[in-house]
Coordinates of C-alpha atoms and ligand atoms in Angstrom, one line a residue:
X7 CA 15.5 35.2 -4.9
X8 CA 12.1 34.3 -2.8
X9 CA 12.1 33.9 0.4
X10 CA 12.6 30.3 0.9
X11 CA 16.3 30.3 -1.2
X12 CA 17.5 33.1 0.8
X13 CA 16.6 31.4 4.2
X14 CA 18.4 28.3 2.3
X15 CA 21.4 30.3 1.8
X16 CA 21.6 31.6 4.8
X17 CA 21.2 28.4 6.7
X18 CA 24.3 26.8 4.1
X19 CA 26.4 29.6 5.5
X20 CA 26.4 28.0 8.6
X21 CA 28.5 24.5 10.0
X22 CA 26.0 22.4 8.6
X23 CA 25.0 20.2 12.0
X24 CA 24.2 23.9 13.1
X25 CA 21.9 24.3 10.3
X26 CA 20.3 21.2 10.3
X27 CA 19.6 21.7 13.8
X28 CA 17.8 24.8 13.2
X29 CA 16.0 23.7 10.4
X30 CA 14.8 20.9 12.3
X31 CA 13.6 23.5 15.0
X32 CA 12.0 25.5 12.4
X33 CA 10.0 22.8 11.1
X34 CA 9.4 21.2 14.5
X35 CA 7.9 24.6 15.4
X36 CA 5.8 25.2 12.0
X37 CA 7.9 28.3 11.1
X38 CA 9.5 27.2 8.0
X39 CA 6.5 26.8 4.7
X40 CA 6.5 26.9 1.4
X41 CA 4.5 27.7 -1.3
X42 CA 2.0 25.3 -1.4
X43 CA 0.6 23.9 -4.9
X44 CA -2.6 22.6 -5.2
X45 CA -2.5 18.6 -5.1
X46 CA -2.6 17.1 -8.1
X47 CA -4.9 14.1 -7.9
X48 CA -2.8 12.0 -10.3
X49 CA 0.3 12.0 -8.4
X50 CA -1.0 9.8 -5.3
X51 CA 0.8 6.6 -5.0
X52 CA 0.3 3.5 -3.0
X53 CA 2.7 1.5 -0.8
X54 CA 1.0 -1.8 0.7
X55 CA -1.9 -1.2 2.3
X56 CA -1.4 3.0 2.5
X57 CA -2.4 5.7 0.4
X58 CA -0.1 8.7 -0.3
X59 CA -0.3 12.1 -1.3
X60 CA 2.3 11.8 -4.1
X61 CA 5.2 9.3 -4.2
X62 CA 7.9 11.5 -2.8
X63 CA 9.5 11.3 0.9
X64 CA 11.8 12.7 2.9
X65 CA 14.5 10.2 3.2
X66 CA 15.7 8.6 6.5
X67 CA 18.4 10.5 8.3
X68 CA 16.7 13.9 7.9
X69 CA 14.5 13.5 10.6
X70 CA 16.4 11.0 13.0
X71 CA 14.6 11.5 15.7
X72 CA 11.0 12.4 14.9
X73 CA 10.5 15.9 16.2
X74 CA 9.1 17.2 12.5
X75 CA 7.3 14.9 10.8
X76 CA 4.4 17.0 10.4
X77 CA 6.8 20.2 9.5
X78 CA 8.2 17.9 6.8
X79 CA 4.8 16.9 5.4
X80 CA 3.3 20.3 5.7
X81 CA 6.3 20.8 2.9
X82 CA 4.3 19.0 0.2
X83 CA 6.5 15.6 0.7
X84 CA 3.8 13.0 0.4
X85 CA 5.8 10.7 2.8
X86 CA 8.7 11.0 5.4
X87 CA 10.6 8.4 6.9
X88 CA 12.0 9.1 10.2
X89 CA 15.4 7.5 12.0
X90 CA 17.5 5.3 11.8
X91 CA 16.7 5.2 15.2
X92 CA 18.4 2.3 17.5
X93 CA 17.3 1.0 20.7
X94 CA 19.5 2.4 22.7
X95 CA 20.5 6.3 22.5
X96 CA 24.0 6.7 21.0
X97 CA 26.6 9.5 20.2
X98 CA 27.6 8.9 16.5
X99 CA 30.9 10.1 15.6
X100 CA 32.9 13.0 16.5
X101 CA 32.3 16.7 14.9
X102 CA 32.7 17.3 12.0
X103 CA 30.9 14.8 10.4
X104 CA 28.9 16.2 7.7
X105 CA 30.5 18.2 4.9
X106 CA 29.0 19.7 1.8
X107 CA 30.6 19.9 -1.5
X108 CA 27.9 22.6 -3.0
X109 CA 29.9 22.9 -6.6
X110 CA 28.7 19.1 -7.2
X111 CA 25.5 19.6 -5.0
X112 CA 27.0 16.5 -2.7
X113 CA 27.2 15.9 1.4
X114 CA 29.9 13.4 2.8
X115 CA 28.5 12.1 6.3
X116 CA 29.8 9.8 9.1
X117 CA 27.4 11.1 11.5
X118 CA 27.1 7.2 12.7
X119 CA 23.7 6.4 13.9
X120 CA 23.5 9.6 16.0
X121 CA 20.1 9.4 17.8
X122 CA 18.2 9.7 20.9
X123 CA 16.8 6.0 20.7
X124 CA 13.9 4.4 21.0
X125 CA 11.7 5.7 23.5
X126 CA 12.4 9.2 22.9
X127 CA 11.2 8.9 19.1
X128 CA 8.0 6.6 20.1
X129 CA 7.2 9.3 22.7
X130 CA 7.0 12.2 20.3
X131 CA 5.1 9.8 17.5
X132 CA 2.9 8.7 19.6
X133 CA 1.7 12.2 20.8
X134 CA 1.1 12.7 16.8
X135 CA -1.1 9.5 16.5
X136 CA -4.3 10.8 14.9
X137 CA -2.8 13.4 12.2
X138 CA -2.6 11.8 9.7
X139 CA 0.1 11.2 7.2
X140 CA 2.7 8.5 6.4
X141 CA 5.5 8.2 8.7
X142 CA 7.8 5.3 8.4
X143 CA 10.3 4.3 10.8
X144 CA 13.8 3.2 9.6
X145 CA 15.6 1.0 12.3
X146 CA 19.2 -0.2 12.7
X147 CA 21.6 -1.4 15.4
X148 CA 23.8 0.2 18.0
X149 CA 27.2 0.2 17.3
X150 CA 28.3 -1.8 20.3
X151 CA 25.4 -4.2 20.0
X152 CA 26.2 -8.1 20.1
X153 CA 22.8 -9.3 18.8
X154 CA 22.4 -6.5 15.7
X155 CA 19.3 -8.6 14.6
X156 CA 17.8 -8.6 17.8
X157 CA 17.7 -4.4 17.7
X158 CA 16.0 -4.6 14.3
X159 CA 13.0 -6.9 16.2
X160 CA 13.4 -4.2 19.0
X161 CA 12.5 -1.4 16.5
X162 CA 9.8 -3.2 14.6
X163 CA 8.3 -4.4 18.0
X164 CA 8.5 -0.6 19.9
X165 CA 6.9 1.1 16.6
X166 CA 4.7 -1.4 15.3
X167 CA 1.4 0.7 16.4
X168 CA 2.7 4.6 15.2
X169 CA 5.0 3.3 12.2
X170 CA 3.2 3.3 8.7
X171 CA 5.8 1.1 7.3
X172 CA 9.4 0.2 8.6
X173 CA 12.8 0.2 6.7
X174 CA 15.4 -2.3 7.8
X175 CA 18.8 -0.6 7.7
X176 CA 21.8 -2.6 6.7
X177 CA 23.6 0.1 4.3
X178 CA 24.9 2.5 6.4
X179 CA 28.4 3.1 5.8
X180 CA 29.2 4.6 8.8
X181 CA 28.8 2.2 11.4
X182 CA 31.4 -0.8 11.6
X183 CA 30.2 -4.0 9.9
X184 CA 26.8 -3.0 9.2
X185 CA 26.7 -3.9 5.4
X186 CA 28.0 -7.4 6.1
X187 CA 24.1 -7.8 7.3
X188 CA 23.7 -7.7 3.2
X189 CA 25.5 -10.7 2.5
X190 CA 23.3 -13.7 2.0
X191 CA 23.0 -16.0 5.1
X192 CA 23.3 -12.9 7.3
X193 CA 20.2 -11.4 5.5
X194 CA 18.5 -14.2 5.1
X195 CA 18.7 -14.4 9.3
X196 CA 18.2 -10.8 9.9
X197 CA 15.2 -10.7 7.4
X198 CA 13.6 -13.7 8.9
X199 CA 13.5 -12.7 12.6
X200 CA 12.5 -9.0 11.4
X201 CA 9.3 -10.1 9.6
X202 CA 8.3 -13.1 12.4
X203 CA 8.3 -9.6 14.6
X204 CA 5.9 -8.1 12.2
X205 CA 3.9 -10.9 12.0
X206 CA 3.8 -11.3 15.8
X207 CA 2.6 -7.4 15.6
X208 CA -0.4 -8.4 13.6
X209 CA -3.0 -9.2 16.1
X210 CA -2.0 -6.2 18.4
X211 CA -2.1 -3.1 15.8
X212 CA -4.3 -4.2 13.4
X213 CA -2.5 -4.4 10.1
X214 CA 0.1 -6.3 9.0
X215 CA 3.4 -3.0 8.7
X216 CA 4.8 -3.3 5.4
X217 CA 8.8 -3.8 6.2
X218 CA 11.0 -2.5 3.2
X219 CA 14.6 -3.2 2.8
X220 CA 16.9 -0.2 2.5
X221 CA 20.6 -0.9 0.3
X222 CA 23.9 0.4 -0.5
X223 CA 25.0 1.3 -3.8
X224 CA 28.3 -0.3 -3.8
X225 CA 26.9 -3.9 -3.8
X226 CA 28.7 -6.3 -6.9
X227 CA 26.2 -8.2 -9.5
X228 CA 26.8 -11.0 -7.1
X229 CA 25.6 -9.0 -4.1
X230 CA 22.3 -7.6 -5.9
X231 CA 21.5 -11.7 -6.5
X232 CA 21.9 -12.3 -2.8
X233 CA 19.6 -9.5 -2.1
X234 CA 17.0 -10.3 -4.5
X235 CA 16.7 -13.6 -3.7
X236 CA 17.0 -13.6 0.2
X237 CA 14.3 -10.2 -0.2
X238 CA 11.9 -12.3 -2.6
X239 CA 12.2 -15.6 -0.5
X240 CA 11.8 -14.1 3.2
X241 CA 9.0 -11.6 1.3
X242 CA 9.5 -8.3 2.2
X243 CA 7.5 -5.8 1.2
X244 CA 9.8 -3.5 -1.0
X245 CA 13.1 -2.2 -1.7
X246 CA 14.8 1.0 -0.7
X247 CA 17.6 2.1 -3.6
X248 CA 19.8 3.3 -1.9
X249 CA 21.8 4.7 0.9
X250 CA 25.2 6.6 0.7
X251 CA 28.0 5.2 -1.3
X252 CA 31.6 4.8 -0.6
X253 CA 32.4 5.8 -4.0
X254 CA 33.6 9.3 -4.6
X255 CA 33.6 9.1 -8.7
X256 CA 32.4 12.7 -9.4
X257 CA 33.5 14.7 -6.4
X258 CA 37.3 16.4 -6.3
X259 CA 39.2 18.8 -3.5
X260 CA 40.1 18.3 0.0
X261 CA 36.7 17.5 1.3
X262 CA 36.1 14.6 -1.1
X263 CA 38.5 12.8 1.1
X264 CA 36.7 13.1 4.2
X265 CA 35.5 9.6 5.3
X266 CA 31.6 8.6 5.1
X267 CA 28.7 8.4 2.3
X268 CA 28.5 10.3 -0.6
X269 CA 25.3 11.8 -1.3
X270 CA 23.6 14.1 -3.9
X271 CA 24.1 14.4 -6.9
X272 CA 27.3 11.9 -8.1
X273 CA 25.3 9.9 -6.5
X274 CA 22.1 9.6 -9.0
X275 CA 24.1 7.8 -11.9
X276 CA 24.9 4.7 -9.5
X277 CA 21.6 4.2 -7.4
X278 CA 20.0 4.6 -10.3
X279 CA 21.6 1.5 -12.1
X280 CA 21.3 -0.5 -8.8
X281 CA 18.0 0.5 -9.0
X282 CA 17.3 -0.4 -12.7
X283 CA 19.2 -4.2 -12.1
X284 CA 17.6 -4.7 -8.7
X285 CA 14.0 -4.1 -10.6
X286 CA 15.0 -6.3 -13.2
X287 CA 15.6 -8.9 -10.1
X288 CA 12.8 -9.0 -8.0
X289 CA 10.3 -8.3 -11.2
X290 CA 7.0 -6.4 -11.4
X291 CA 5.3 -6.3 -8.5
X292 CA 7.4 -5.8 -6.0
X293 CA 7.6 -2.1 -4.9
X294 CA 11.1 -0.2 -5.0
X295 CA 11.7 3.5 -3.7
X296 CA 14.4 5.1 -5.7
X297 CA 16.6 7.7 -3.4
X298 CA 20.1 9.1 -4.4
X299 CA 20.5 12.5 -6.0
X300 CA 17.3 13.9 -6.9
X301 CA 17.1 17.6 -7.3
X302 CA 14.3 17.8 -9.2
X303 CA 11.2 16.8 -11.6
X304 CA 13.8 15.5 -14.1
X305 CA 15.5 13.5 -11.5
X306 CA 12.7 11.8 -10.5
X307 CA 10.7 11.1 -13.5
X308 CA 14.5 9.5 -14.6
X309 CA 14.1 7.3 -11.5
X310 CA 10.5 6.3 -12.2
X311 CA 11.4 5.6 -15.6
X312 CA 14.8 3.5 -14.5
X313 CA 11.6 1.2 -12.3
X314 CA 11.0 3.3 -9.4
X315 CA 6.9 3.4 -8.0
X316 CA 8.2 5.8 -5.1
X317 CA 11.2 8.8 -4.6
X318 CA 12.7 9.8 -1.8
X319 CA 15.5 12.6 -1.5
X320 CA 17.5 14.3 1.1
X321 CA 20.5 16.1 0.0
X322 CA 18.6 17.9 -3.2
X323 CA 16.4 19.4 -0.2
X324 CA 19.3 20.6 1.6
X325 CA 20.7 22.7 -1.4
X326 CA 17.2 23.7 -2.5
X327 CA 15.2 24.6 0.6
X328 CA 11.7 24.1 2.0
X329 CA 10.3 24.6 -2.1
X330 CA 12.0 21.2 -2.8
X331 CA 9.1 19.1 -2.7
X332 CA 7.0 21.5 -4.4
X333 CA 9.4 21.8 -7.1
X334 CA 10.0 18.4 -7.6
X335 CA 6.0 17.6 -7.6
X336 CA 5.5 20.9 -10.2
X337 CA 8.0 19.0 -12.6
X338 CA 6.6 15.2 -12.1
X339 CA 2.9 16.9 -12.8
X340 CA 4.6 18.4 -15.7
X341 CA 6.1 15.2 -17.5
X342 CA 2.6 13.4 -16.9
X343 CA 1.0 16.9 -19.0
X344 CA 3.5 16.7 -21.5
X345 CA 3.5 13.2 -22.4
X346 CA -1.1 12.9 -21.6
X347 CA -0.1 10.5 -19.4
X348 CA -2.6 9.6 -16.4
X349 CA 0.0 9.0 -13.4
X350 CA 4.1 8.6 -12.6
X351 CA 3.1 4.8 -13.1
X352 CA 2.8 4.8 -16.7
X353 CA 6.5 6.0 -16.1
X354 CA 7.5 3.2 -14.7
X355 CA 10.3 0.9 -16.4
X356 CA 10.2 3.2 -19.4
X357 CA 13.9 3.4 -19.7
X358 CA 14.7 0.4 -17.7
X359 CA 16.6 -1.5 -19.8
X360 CA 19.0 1.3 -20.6
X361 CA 20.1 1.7 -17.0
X362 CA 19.5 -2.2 -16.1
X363 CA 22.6 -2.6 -19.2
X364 CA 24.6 -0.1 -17.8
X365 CA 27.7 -1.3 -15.2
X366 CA 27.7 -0.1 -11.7
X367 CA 30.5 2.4 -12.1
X368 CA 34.1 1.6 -10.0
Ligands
LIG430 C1 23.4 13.7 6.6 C2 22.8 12.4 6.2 C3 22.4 11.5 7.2 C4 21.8 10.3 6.8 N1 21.3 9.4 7.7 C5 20.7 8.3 7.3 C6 20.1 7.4 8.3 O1 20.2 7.6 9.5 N2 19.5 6.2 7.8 C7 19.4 5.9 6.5 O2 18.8 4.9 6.1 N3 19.9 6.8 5.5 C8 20.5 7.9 5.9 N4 21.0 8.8 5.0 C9 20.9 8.4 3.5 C10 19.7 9.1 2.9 O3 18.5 8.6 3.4 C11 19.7 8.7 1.4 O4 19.6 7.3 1.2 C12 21.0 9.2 0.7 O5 21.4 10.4 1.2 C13 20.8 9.4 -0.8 O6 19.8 10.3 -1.1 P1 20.1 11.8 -1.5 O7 21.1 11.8 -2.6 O8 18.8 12.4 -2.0 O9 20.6 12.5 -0.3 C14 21.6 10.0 5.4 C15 22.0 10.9 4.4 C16 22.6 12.1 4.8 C17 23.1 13.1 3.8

């Protein structure tokens, strides 16, 4: 057992706010590495107008409040996406509000938007302006808000200049209402007012911030139509697939009955499909990150293949420690060797039609 899986262990022996507390410290404070590969020069991706590493983040809700950004990306992850972060600083739900199911490498949360708000993240990103790396921003809505749009605009208006993209988030489960900003006139507002802020943005930071649109898994055929079509008509910039689902096909005991988002693993056969249908929406060009239950090389080529250009993962990362990236990199790089193929994007869409058939499971 290296190093790295036993500090992994030791961490999962412990309540796991408590670990992700201290893991966030570690990485905050550059004590927690991992082996570091050499970059492999096929694996960079782009996203808009930015360049990255390799196409695999941290997804949002790791880093809330963006104290390790850098301690994330000194990890190998070509990308991390802080937040959600709302305007104001809020509470989230009571403790306990993250359990782990390890025998089906899941989490349950209802942490509920938990974060120190707005200034508090712009402070600490804009004391890293200058390093270097991509670091999107993933904005939402306090819970007791009465204009949810108008938070998004605050978000994409306070980060314009230190974001590298945004994520609009309308699929947590976990606070009151917030899907219903998915369903088609709601979206078609929310989306509308969010990119006129971008736009505004323009002339101050320089470049246009791409804005992608981050989705729950449990959507209906009917939903997916509303979301392609509102997200190809109001033009955003790409698709996040997805968030947590409410689902808990694949998980069994006492804990699978804990409210919240179900993550990880049992988690990769749904987002994937959304994924594959959602890519058979919105067509070629438009750029989709695949997130839900990737623990490793296999996962995400699968993902790439179902019409993915980038990955993200979070819960595979809990369960396998600071190596994750690395280990998920080591096995892209070695699906491109096996098959002589020059980059992930001759992946794409390979198997598309396979998981685009498939139903979205009950
Ligand atoms: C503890 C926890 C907190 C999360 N918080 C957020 C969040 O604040 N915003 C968000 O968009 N997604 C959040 N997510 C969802 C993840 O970004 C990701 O979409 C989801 O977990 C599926 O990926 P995974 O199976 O690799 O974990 C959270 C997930 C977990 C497990």
């Amino acid at each position: 057992m290296s190093l790295d899986a036993i500090g992994a262990a030791l961490l999962r022996r412990l309540d796991p706010e408590t670990a992700h507390g201290l893991a966030i410290r570690g990485l905050s404070a550059g004590l927690v590495r991992a082996r570091r590969l050499p970059p492999d020069p096929r694996l960079a991706a782009r996203l808009g107008d930015l360049v990255l590493p390799n196409p695999l983040g941290m997804a949002a809700g790791f880093d809330k409040n963006a104290v390790a950004p850098d301690g994330l990306l000194a990890l190998g992850f070509g990308f991390v996406e802080v937040g959600t972060l709302t305007p104001r600083p809020q509470p989230g739900n009571p403790r306990p509000r993250i359990f782990r199911l390890p025998e089906a490498g899941a989490v349950i949360n209802r942490l509920g938007f938990n974060n120190d708000g707005h200034a508090a993240a712009l402070a600490r990103l804009e004391a890293r302006r200058g390093r270097g790396g991509v670091v999107g921003v993933n904005v939402g809505a306090n819970k007791d808000s009465t204009d949810r749009p108008a938070d998004y605009v605050a978000g994409i208006r306070a980060f314009a200049a230190v974001a590298s993209y945004f994520t609009v988030n309308v699929s947590s489960p976990n606070t009151p209402g917030l899907r219903d900003l998915q369903a088609r006139d709601a979206l078609d507002e929310l989306l509308a007012r969010a990119l006129a802020a971008r736009d505004d943005m323009v002339a101050a930071v320089g470049r246009r911030v791409p804005v992608l649109l981050k989705i729950a898994p449990d959507l209906t055929e009917a939903g997916l139509d509303d979301v392609a079509d509102v997200s190809l008509a109001r033009g955003v910039d790409g698709l996040i697939v997805s968030n947590t689902t409410l689902s808990r096909v694949g998980v069994s005991g006492p804990v699978a009955g804990e409210a919240g988002g179900l993550s990880g693993r049992p988690l990769f056969e749904r987002s994937t499909v959304v994924l594959a249908k959602m890519r058979r929406r919105v067509g070629r060009a438009l750029p989709i990150v695949g997130v839900g239950g990737i623990a490793d090389g296999a996962d995400a080529v699968a993902k790439i293949r179902a019409g993915a250009d980038l990955v993200q993962g979070y819960t595979g990362f809990i369960y396998a420690g600071p190596a994750y990236a690395a280990d998920v990199l080591a096995g892209l790089s070695a699906a491109l060797d096996r098959d002589g193929l020059p980059s992930p994007a001759a992946l794409r869409d390979l198997d598309l039609d396979r998981w685009a058939d498939r139903p979205i499971p009950a």
